Short mmCIF file of C-alpha atoms in Angstrom, two decimals:
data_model
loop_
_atom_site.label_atom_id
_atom_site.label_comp_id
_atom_site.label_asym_id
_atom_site.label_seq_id
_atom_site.Cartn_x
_atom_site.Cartn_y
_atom_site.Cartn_z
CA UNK A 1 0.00 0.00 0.00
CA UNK A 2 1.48 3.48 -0.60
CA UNK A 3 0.31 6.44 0.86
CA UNK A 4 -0.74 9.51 -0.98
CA UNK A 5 1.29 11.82 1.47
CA UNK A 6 4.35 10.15 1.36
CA UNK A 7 4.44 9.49 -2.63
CA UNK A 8 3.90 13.27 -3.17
CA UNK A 9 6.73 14.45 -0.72
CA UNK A 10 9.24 11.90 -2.35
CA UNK A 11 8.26 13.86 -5.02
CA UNK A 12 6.47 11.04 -6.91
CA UNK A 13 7.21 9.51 -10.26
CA UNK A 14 9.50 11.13 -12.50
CA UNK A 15 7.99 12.07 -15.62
CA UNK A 16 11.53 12.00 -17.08
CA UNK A 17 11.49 8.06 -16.81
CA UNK A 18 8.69 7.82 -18.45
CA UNK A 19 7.99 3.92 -18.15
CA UNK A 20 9.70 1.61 -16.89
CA UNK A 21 11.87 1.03 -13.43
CA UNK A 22 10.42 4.26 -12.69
CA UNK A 23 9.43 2.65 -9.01
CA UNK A 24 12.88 2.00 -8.22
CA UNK A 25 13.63 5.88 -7.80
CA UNK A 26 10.81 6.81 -6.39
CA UNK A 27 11.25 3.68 -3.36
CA UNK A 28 14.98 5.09 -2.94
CA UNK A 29 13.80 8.48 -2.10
CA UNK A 30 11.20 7.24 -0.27
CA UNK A 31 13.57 5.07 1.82
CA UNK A 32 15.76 7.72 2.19
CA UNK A 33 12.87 9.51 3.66
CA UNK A 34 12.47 6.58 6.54
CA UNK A 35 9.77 5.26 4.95
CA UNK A 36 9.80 1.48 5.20
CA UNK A 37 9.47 -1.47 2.55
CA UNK A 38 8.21 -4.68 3.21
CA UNK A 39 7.38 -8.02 1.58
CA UNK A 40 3.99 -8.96 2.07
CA UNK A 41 3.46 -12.60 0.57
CA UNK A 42 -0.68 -12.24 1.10
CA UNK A 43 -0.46 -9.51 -1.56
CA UNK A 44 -1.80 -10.39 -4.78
CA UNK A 45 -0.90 -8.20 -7.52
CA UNK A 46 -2.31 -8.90 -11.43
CA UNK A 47 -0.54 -6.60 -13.93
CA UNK A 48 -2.20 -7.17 -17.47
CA UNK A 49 0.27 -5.46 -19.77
CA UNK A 50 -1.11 -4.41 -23.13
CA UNK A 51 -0.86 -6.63 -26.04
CA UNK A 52 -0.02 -4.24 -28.35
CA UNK A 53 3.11 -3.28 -26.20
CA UNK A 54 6.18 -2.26 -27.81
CA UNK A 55 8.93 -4.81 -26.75
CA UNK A 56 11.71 -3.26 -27.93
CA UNK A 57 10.93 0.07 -26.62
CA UNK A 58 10.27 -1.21 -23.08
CA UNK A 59 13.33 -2.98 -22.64
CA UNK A 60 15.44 0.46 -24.11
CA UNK A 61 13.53 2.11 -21.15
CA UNK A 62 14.15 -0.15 -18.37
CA UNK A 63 17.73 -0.37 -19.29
CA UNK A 64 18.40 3.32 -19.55
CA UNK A 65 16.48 4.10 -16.27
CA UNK A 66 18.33 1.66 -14.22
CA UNK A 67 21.51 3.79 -15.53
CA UNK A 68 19.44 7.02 -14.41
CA UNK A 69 18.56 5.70 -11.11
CA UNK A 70 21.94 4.18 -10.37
CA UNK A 71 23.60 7.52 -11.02
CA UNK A 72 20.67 9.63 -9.49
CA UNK A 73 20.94 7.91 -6.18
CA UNK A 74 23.85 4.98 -5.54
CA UNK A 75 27.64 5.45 -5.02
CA UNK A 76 29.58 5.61 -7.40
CA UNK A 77 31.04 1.91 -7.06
CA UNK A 78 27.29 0.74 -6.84
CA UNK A 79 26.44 3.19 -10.14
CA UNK A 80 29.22 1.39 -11.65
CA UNK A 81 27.92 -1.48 -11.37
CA UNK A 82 24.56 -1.11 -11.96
CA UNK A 83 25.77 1.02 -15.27
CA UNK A 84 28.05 -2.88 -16.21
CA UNK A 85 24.98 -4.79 -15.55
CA UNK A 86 22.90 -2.99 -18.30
CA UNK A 87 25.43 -2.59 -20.99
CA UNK A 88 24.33 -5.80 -22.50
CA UNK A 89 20.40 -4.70 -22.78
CA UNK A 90 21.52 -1.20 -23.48
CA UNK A 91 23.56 -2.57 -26.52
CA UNK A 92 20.51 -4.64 -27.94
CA UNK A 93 17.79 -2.65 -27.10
CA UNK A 94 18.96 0.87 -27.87
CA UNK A 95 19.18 2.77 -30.76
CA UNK A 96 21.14 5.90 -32.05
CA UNK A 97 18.35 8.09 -30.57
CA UNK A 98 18.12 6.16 -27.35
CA UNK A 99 22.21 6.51 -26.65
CA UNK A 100 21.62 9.70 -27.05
CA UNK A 101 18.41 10.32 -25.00
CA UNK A 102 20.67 8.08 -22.24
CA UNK A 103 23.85 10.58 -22.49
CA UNK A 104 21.85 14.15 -22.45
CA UNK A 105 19.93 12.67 -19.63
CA UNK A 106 23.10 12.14 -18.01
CA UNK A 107 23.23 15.47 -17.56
CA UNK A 108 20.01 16.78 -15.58
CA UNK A 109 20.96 13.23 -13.53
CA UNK A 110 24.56 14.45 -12.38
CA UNK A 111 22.94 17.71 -11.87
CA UNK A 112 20.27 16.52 -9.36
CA UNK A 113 22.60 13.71 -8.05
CA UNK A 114 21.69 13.00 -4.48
CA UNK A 115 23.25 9.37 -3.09
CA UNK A 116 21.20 7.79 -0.63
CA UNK A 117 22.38 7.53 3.03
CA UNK A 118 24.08 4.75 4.35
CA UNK A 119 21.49 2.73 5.84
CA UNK A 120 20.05 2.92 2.31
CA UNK A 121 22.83 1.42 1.28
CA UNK A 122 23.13 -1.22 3.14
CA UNK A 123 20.01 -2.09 2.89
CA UNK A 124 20.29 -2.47 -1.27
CA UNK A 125 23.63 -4.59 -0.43
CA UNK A 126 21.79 -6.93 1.54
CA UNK A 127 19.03 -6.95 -1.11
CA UNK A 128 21.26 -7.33 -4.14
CA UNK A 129 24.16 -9.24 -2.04
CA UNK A 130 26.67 -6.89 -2.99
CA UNK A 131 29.79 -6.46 -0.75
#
């Protein structure tokens, strides 16, 4: 469940994302903000995705907004990383007009570049087992 109040003060969903991992920026802010994430296994979720979705495009956008978010809001060994783990999808899924779109993004992203705090950190190495 996700509350109204807190959404809107973590600022919401970036419209920059568009679609697409857009939920993993907003739940850093919003741990950053204290706010707490749990797994709730009696939660059934159904997400009926349109047939007429455009693949291609969907993976280009997931791959260059895990490179946002990584550089938006992770150290930069994490952002690293998470840049190295995307290469491969980037380099199938984007075209000429998506590296670009990915590199003058870069720019309002190192601009508004906030890393999360440490206990958001650790947190996301437990998660992803990093070290």
């Amino acid at each position: 469940v996700l509350f109204r109040s807190p959404f809107l003060a973590a600022g919401g969903y970036d419209a920059r994302f568009f679609i697409g991992g857009e939920e993993e920026a907003l739940a850093l802010r919003l741990a950053s903000q204290g706010w707490l994430m749990v797994y709730a296994p009696e939660l059934v979720v159904h997400h009926h995705p349109s047939p007429m979705r455009d693949t291609r495009g969907r993976r280009s956008l997931l791959a260059r907004n895990a490179v946002w978010t990584a550089w938006l809001y992770l150290p930069t060994p994490m952002a690293m990383l998470a840049t190295a783990r995307a290469v491969p999808a980037l380099a199938r899924h984007l075209d000429f007009a998506g590296w670009l779109e990915l590199a003058q993004g870069m720019q309002w992203v190192m601009r508004e570049r906030r890393v999360v705090d440490d206990r958001v950190v650790a947190a996301l190495r437990l998660t992803r087992r990093q070290h």
